[in-house]
PDB file of C-alpha atoms in Angstrom:
ATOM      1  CA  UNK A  30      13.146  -7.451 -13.851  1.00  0.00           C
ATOM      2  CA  UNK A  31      16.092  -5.656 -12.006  1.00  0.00           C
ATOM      3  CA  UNK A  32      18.748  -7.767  -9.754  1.00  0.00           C
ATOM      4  CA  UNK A  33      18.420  -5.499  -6.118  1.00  0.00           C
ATOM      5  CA  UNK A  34      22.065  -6.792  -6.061  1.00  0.00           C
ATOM      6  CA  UNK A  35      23.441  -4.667  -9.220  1.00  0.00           C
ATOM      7  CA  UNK A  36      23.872  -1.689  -9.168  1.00  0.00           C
ATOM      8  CA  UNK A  37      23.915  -1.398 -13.199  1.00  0.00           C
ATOM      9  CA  UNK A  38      20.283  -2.737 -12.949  1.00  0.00           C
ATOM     10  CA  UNK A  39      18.636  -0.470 -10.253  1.00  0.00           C
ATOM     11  CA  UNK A  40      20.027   2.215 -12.842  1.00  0.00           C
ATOM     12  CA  UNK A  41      18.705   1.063 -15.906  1.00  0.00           C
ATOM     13  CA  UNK A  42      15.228   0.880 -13.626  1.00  0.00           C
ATOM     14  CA  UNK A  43      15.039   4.091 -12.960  1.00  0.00           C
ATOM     15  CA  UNK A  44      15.856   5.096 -16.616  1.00  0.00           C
ATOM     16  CA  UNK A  45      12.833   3.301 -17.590  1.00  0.00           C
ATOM     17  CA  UNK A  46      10.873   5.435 -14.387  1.00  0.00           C
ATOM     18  CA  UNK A  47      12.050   8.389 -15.927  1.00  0.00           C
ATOM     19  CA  UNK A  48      10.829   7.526 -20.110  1.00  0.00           C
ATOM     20  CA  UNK A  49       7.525   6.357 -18.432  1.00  0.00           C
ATOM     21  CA  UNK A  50       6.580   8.940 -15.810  1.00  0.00           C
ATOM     22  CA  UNK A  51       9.006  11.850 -15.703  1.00  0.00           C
ATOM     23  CA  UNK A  52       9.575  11.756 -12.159  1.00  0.00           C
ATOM     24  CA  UNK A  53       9.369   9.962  -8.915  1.00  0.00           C
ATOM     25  CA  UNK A  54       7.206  11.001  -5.767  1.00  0.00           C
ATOM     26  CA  UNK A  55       7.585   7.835  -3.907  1.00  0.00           C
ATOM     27  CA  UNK A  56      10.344   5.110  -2.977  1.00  0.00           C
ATOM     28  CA  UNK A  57       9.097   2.054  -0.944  1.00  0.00           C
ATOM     29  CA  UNK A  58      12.349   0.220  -0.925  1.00  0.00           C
ATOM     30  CA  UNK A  59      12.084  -3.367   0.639  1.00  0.00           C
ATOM     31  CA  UNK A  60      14.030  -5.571  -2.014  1.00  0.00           C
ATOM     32  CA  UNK A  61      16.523  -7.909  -0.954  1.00  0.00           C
ATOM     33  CA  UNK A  62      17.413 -11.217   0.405  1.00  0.00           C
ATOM     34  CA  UNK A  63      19.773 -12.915   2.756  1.00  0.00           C
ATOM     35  CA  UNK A  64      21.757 -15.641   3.541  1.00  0.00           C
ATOM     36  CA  UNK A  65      20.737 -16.932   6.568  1.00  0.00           C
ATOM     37  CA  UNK A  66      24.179 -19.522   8.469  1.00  0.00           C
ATOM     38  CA  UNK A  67      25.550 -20.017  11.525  1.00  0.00           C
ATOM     39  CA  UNK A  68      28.073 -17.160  12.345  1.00  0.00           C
ATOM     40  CA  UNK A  69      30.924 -19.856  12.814  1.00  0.00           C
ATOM     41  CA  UNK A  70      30.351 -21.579   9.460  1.00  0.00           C
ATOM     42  CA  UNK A  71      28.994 -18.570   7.229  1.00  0.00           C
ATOM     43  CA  UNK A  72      31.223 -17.956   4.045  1.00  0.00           C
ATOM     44  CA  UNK A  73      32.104 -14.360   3.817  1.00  0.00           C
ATOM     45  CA  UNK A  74      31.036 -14.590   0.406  1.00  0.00           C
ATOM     46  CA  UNK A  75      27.774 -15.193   1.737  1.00  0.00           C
ATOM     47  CA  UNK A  76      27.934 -12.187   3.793  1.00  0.00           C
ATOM     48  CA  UNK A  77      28.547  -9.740   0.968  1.00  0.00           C
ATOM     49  CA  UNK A  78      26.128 -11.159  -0.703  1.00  0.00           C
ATOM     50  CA  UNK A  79      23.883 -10.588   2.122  1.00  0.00           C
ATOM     51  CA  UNK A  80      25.266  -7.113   2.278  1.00  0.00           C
ATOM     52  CA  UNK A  81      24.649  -6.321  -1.635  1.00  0.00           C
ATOM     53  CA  UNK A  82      21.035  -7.777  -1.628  1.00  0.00           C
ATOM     54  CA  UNK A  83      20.205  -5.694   1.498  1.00  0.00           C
ATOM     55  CA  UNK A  84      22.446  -2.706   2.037  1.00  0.00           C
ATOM     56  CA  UNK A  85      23.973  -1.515  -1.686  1.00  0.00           C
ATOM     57  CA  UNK A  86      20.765  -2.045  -3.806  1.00  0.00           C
ATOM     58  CA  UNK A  87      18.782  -0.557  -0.921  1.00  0.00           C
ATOM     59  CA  UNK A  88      21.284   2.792  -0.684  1.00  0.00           C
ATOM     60  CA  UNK A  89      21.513   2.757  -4.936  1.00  0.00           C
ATOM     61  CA  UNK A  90      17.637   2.841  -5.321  1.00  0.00           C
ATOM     62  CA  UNK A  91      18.055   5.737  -2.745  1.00  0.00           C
ATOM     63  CA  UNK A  92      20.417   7.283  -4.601  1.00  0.00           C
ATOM     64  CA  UNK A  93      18.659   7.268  -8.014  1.00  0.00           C
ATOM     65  CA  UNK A  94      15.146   8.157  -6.241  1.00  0.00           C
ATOM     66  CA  UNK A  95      16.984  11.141  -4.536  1.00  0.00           C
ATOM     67  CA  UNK A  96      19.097  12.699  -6.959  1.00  0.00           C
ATOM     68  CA  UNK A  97      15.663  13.022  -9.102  1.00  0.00           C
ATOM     69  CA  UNK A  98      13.863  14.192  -6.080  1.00  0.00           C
ATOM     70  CA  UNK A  99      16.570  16.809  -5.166  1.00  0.00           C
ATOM     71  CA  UNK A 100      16.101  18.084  -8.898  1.00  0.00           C
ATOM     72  CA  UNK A 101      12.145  18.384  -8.040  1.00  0.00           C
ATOM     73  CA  UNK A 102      12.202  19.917  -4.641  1.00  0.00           C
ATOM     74  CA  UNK A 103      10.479  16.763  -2.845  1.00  0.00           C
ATOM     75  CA  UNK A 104       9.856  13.262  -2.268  1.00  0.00           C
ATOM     76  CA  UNK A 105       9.427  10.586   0.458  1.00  0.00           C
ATOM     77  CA  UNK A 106      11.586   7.318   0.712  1.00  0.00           C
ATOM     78  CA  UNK A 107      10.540   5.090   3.131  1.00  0.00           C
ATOM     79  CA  UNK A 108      13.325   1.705   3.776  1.00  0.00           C
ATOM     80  CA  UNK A 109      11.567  -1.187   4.966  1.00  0.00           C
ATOM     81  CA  UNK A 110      13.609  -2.928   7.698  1.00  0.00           C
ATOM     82  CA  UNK A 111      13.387  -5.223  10.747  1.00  0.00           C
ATOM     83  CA  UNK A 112      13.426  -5.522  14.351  1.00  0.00           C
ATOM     84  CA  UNK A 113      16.640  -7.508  13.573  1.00  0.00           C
ATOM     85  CA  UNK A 114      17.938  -3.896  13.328  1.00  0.00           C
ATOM     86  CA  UNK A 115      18.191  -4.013  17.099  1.00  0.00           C
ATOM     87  CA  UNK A 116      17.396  -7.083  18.238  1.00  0.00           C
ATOM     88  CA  UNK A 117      19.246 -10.632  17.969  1.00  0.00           C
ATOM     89  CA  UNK A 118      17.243 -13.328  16.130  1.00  0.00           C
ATOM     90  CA  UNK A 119      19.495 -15.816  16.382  1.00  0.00           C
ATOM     91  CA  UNK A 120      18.710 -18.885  14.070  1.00  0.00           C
ATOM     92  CA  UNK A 121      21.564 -17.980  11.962  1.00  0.00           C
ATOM     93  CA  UNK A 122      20.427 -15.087  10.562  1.00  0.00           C
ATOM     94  CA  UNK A 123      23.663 -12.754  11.527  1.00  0.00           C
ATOM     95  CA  UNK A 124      23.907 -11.155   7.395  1.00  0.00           C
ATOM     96  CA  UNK A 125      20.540 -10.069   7.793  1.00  0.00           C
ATOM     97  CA  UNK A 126      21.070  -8.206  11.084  1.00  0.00           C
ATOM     98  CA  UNK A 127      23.713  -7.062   9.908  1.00  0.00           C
ATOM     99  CA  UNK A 128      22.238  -5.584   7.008  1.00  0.00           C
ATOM    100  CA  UNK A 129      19.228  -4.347   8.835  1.00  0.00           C
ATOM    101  CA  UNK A 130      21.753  -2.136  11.133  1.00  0.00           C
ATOM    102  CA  UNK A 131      23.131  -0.427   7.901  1.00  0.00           C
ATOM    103  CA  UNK A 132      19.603  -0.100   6.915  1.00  0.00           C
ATOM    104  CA  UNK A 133      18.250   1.843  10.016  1.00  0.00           C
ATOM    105  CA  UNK A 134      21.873   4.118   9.720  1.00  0.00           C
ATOM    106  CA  UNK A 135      21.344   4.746   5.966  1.00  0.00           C
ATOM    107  CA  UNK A 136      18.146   5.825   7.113  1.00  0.00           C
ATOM    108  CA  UNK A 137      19.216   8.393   9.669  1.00  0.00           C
ATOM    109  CA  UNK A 138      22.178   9.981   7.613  1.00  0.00           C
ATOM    110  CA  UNK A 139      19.945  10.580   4.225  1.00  0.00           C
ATOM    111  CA  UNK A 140      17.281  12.248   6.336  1.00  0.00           C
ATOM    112  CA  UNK A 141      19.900  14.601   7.559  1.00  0.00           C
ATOM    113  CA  UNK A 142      21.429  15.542   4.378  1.00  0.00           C
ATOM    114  CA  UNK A 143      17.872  15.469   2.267  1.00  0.00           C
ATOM    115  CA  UNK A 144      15.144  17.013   4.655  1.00  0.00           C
ATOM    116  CA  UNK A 145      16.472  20.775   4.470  1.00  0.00           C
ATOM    117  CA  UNK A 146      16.043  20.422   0.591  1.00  0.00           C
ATOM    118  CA  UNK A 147      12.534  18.836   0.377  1.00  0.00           C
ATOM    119  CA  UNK A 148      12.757  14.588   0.924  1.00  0.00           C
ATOM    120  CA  UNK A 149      12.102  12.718   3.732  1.00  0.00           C
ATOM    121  CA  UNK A 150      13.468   9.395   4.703  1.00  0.00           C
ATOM    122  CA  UNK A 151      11.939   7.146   6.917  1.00  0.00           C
ATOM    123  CA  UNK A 152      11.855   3.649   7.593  1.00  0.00           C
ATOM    124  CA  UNK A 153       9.527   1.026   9.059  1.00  0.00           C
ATOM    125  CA  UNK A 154      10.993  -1.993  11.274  1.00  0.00           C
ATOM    126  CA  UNK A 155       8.571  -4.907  10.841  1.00  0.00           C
ATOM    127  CA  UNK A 156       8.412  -8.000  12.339  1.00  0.00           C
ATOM    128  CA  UNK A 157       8.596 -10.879   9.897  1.00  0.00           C
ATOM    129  CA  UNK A 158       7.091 -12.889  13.283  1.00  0.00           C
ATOM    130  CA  UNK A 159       4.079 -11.561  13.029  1.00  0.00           C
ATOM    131  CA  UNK A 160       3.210  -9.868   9.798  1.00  0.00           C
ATOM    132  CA  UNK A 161       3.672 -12.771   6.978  1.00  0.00           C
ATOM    133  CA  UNK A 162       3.346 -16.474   7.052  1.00  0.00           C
ATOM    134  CA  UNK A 163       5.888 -16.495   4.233  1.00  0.00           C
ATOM    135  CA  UNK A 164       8.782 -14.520   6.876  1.00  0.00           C
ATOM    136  CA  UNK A 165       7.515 -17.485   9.503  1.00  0.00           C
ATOM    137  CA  UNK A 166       7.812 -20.435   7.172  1.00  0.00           C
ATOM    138  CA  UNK A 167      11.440 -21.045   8.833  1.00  0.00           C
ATOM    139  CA  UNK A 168       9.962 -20.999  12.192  1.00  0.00           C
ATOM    140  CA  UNK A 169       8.371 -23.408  14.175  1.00  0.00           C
ATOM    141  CA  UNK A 170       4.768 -22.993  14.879  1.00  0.00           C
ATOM    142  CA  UNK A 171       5.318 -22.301  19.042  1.00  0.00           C
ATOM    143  CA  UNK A 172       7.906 -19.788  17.639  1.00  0.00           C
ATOM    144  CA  UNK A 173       5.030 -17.716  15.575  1.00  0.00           C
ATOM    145  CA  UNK A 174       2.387 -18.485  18.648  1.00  0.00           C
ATOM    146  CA  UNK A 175       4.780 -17.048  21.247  1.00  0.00           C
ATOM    147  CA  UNK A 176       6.044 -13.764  19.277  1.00  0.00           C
ATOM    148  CA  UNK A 177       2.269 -13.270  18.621  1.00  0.00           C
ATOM    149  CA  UNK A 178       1.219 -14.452  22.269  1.00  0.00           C
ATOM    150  CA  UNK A 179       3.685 -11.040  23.424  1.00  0.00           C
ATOM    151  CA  UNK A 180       2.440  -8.410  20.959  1.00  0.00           C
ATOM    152  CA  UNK A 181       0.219  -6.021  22.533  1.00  0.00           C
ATOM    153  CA  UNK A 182      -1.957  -5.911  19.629  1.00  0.00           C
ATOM    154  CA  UNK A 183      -2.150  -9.745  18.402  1.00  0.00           C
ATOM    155  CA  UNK A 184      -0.548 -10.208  15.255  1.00  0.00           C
ATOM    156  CA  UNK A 185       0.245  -6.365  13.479  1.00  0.00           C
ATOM    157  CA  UNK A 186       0.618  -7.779   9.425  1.00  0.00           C
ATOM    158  CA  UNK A 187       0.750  -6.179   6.009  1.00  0.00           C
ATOM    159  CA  UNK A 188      -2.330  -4.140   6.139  1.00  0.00           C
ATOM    160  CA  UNK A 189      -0.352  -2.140   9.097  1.00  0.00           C
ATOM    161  CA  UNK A 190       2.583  -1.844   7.120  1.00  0.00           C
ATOM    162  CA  UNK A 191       0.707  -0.870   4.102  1.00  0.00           C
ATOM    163  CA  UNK A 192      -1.760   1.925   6.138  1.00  0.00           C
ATOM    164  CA  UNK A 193       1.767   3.366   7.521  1.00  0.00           C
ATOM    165  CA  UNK A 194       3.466   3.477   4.347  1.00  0.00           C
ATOM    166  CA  UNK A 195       0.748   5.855   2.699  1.00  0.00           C
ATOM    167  CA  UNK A 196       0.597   7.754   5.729  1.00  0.00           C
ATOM    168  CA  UNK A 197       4.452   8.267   5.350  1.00  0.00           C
ATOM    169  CA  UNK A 198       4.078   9.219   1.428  1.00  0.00           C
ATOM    170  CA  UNK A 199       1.857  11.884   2.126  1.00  0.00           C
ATOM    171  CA  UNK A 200       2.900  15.217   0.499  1.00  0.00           C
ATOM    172  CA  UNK A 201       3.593  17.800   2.905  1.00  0.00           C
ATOM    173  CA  UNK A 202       4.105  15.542   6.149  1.00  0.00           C
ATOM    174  CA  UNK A 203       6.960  17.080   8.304  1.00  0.00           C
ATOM    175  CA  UNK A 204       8.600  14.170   9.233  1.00  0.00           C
ATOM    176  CA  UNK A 205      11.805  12.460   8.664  1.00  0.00           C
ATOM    177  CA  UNK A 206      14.424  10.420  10.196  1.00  0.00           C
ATOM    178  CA  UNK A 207      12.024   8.660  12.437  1.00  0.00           C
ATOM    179  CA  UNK A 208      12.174   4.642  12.390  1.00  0.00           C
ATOM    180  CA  UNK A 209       8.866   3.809  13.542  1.00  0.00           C
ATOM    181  CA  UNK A 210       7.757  -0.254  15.022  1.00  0.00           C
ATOM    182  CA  UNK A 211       5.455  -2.131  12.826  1.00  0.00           C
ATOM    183  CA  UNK A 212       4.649  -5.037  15.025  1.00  0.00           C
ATOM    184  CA  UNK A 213       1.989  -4.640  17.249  1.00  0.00           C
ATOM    185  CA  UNK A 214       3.685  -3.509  20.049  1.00  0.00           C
ATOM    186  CA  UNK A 215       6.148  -7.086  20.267  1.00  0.00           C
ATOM    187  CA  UNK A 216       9.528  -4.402  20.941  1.00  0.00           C
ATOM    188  CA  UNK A 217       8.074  -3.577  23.778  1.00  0.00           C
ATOM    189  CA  UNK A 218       7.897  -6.559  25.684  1.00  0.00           C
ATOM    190  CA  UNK A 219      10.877  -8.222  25.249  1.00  0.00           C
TER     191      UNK A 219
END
């Protein structure tokens, strides 16, 4: 059990990675939840929350991941984030955009200081619209039809996300920095 939210935890984690495997090849980092408001009425507390969840537990399990992959010479960190990263959802979900923004930048900034000493960073922007049923359970069902009805592809889900995220891990790819579209091909039709 680790709270994405505290820092303290995400440590003590990676303790336990290190006493059970002696290193770490591989981050996926995805954890992390939102507060979802309208921007007029959302508490600020609610925002750093928001902004903990999704932002600081991401960049600490970064952190941890890469300070043990700097010692090793390599590694691969891939964020998962969203297409709210640069596009408005609306429906009160302004934290999460928010945080997805950081998320993308965080992204960016550790592939330029890690990939001339042996990690990449990457990151995947996924479309909750069209991958899970659970990330549509807020939306109505015209909503889900419609995003899916503009995607390219139909509906691009887990499997996708899943088939790019080993392809990303793969020891001795050359690339970093690159935040690639999970969604079927939806960002390019709006």
């Amino acid at each position: 059990r680790c709270d994405i939210s505290n820092p303290d935890d995400i440590r003590a984690l990676f303790t336990d990675i290190d006493e059970a495997f002696g290193r770490i090849d591989f981050l996926g980092n995805v954890a992390g939840d939102a507060v979802r408001e309208k921007p007029e009425t959302i508490r600020l507390e609610d925002i750093e929350s928001s902004w903990r969840n999704l932002v600081l537990g991401r960049f600490c399990c970064c952190q941890e991941a890469g300070r043990r992959m700097l010692a090793q010479g390599s590694g691969s960190i891939v964020n998962i984030g969203s297409l709210a990263s640069v596009s408005a959802l609306g429906r009160g979900h302004i934290g999460y955009s928010m945080a997805m923004g950081a998320v993308a930048q965080m992204t960016r900034e550790l592939s330029t200081e890690w990939a001339h000493r042996g990690i990449r960073v990457n990151a995947l922007r996924f479309s909750p619209y069209l991958g899970s049923k659970a990330g549509t359970a807020t939306l109505e069902p015209s909503d889900v039809e419609k995003a899916e009805s503009m995607s390219p592809l139909g509906n691009a889900g887990p499997r996708d996300l899943a088939l790019e995220i080993v392809h990303l891990m793969q020891p001795g790819l050359r690339i970093t920095g690159e935040i690639r579209h999970i969604d079927g091909g939806y960002h390019i039709t709006g």
